[in-house]
Short mmCIF file of N, CA and C and ligand atoms in Angstrom, two decimals:
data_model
loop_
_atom_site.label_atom_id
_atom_site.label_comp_id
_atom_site.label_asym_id
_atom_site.label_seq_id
_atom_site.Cartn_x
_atom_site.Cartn_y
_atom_site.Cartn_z
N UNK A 202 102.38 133.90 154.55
CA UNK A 202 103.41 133.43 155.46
C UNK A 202 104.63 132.98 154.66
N UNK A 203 105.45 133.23 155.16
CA UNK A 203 106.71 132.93 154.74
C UNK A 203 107.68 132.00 155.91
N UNK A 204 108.76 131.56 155.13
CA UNK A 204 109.32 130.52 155.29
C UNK A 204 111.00 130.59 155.43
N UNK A 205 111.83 130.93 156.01
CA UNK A 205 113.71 131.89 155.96
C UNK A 205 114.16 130.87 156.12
N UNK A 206 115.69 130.34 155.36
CA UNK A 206 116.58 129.42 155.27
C UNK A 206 117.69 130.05 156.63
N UNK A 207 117.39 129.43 157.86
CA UNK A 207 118.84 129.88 158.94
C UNK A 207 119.63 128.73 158.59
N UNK A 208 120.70 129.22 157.84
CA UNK A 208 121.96 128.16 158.07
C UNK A 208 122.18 127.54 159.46
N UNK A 209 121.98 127.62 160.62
CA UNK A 209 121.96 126.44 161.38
C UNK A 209 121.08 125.38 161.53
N UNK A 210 119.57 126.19 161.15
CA UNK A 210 118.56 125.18 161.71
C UNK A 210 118.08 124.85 160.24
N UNK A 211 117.60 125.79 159.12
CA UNK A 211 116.97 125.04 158.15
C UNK A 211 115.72 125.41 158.07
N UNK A 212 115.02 125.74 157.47
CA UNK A 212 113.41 126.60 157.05
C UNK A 212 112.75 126.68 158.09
N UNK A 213 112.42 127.99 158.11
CA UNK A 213 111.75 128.32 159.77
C UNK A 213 110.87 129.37 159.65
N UNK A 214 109.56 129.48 160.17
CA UNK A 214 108.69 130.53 160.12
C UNK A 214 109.25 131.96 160.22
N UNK A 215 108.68 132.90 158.94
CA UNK A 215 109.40 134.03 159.19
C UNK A 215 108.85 134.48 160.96
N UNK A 216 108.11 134.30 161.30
CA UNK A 216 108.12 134.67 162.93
C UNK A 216 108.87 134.67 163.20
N UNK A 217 109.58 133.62 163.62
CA UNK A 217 111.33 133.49 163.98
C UNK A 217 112.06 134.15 164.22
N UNK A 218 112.32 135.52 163.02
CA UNK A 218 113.02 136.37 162.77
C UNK A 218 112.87 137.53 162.58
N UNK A 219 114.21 138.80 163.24
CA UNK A 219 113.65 139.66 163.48
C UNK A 219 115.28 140.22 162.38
N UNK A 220 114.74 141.42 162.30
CA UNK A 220 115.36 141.47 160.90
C UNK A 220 116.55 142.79 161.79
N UNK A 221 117.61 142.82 161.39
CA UNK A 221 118.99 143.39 162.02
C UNK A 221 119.50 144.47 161.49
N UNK A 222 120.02 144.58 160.14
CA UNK A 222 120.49 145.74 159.44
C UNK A 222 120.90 144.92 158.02
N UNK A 223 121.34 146.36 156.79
CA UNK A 223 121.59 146.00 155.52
C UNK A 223 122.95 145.18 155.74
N UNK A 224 123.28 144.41 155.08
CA UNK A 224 124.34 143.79 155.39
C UNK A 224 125.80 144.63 154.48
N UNK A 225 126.37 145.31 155.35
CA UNK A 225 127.62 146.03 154.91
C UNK A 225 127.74 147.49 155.56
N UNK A 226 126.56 147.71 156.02
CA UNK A 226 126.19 148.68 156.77
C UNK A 226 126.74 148.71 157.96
N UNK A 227 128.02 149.62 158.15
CA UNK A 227 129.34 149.14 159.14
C UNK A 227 128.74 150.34 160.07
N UNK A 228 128.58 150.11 161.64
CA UNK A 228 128.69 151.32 162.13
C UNK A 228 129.93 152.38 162.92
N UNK A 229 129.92 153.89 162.35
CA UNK A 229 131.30 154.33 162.02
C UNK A 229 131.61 154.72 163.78
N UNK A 230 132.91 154.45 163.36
CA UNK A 230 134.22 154.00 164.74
C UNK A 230 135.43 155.61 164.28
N UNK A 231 135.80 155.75 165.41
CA UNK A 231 135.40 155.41 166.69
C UNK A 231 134.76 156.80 167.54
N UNK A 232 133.50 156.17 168.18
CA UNK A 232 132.39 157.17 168.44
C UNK A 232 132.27 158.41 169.24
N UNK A 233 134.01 158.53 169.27
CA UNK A 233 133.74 160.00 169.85
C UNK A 233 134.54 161.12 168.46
N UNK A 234 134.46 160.57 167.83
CA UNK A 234 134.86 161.54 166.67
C UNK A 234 133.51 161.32 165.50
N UNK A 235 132.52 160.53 165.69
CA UNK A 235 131.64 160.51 164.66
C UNK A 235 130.42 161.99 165.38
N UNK A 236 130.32 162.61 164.09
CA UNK A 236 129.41 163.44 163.97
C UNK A 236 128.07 163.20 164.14
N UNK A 237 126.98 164.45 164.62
CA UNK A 237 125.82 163.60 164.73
C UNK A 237 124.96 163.59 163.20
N UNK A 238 125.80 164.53 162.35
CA UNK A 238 125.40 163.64 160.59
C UNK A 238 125.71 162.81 160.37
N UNK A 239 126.90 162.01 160.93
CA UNK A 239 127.27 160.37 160.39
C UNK A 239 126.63 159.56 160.97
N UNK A 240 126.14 160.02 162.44
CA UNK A 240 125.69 158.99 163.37
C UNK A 240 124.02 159.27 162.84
N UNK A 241 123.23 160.02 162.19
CA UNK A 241 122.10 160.39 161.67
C UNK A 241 121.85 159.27 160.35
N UNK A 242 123.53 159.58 159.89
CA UNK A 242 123.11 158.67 158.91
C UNK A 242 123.34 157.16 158.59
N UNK A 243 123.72 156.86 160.06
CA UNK A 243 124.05 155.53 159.83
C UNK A 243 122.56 155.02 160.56
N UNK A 244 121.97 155.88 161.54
CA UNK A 244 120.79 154.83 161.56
C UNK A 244 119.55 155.34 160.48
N UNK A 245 119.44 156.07 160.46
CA UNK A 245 118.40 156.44 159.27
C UNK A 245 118.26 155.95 157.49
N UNK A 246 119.69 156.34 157.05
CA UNK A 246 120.26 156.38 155.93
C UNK A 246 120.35 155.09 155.29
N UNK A 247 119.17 154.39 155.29
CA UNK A 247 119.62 152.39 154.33
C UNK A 247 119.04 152.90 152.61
N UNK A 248 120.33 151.81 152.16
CA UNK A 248 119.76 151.90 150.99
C UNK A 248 118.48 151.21 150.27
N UNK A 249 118.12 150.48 151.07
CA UNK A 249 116.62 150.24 150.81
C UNK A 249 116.54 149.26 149.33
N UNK A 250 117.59 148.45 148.94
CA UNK A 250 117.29 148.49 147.21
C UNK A 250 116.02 148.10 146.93
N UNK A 251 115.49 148.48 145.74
CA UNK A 251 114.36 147.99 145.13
C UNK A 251 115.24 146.40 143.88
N UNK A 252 114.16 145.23 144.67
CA UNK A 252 114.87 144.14 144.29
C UNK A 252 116.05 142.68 145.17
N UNK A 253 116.99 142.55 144.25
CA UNK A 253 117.45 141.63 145.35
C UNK A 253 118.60 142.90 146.74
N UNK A 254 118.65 142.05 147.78
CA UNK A 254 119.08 142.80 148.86
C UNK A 254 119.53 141.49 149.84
N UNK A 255 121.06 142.14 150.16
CA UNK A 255 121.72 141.46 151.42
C UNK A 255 121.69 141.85 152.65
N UNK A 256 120.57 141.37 153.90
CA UNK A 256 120.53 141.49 154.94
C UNK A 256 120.83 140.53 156.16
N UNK A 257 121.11 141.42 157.08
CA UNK A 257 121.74 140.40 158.54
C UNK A 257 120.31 140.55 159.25
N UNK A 258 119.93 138.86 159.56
CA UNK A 258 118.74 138.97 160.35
C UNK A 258 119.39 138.04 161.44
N UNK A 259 118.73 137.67 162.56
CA UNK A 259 118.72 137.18 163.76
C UNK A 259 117.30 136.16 163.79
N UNK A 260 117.76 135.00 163.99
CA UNK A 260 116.72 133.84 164.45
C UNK A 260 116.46 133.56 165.68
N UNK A 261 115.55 134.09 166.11
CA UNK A 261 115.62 134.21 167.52
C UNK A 261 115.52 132.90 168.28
N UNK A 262 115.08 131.89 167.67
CA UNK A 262 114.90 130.48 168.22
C UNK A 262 116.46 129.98 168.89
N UNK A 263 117.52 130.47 167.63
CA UNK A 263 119.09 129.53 168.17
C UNK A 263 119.65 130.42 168.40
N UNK A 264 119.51 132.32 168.48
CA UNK A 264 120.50 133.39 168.47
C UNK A 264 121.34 133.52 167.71
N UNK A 265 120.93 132.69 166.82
CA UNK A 265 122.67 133.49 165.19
C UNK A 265 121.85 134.31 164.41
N UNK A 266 122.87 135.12 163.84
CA UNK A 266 122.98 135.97 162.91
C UNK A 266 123.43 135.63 161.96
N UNK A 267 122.89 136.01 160.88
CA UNK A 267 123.40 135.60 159.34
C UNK A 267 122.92 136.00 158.38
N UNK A 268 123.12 135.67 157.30
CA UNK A 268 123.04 136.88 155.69
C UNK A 268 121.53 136.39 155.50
N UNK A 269 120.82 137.30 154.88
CA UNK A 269 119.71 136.33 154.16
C UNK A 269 119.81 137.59 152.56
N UNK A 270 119.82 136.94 151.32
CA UNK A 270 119.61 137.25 150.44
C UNK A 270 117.90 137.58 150.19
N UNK A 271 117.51 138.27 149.38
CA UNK A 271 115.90 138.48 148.99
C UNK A 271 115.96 139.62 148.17
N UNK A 272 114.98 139.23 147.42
CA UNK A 272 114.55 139.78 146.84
C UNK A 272 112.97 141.23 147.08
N UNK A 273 113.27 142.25 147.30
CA UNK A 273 112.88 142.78 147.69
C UNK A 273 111.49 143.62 146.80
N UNK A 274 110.95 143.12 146.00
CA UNK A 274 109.86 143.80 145.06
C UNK A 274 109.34 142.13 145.08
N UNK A 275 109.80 140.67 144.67
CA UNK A 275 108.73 139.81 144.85
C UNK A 275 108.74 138.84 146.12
N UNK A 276 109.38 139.36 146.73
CA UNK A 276 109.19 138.69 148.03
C UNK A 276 110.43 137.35 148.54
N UNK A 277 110.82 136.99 147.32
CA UNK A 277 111.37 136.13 147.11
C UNK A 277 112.85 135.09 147.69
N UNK A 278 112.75 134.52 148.70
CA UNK A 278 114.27 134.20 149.29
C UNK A 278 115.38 133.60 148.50
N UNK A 279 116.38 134.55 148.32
CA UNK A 279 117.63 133.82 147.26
C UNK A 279 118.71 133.14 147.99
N UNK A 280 118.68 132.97 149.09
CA UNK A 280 119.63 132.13 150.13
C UNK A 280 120.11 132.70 151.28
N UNK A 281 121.08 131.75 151.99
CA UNK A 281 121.32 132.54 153.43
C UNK A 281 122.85 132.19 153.38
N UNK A 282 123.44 132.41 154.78
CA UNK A 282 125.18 132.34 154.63
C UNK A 282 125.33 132.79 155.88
N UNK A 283 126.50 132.01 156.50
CA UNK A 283 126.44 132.47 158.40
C UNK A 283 127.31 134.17 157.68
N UNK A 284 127.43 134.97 159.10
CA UNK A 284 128.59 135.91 158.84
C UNK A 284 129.69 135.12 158.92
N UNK A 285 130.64 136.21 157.93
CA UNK A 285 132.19 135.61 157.69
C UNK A 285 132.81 135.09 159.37
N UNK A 286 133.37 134.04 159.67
CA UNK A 286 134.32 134.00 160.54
C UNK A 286 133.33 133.07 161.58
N UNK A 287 131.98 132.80 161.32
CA UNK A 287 131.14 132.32 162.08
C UNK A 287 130.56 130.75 161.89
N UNK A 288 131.32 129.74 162.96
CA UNK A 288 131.10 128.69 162.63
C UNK A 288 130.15 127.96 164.07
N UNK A 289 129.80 126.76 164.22
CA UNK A 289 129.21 126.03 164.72
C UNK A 289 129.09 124.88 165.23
ZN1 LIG B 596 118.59 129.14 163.63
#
């Protein structure tokens, strides 16, 4: 079991959270000119890193979204961060 830092609330069962997309992973605009290879590869196509990795998860307890850093080979949480522009 694990344990996710949500910048609003503060260590919370990974239950909690349901995990959103890579964080930078923009989806491409505007959607009547995206191809169905861009649109293939924007949901399929993550880079997956092996190691640390910036993702947008969702806490489902308060509904924010926000960064969570990790480390992705030991499991490891390296911190969290609301999205830019997102306060409380
Ligand atoms: Zn929260």
């Amino acid at each position: 079991m694990q344990h996710f830092p949500c910048p609003f609330c503060g260590l919370r069962n990974e239950t909690e959270f349901h995990f959103a997309v890579e964080a930078g992973h923009s989806r491409p605009e505007p959607a009547e000119r995206v191809s169905d290879a861009e649109w293939a590869a924007y949901l399929y196509a993550n880079k997956s890193p092996k190691g640390e990795s910036r993702e947008v998860w969702l806490h489902l307890s308060c509904g924010e979204y926000f960064i969570l850093s990790r480390d992705t080979v030991t499991r490891a949480v390296l911190g969290s961060v609301t999205l830019p522009g997102v306060t409380r």
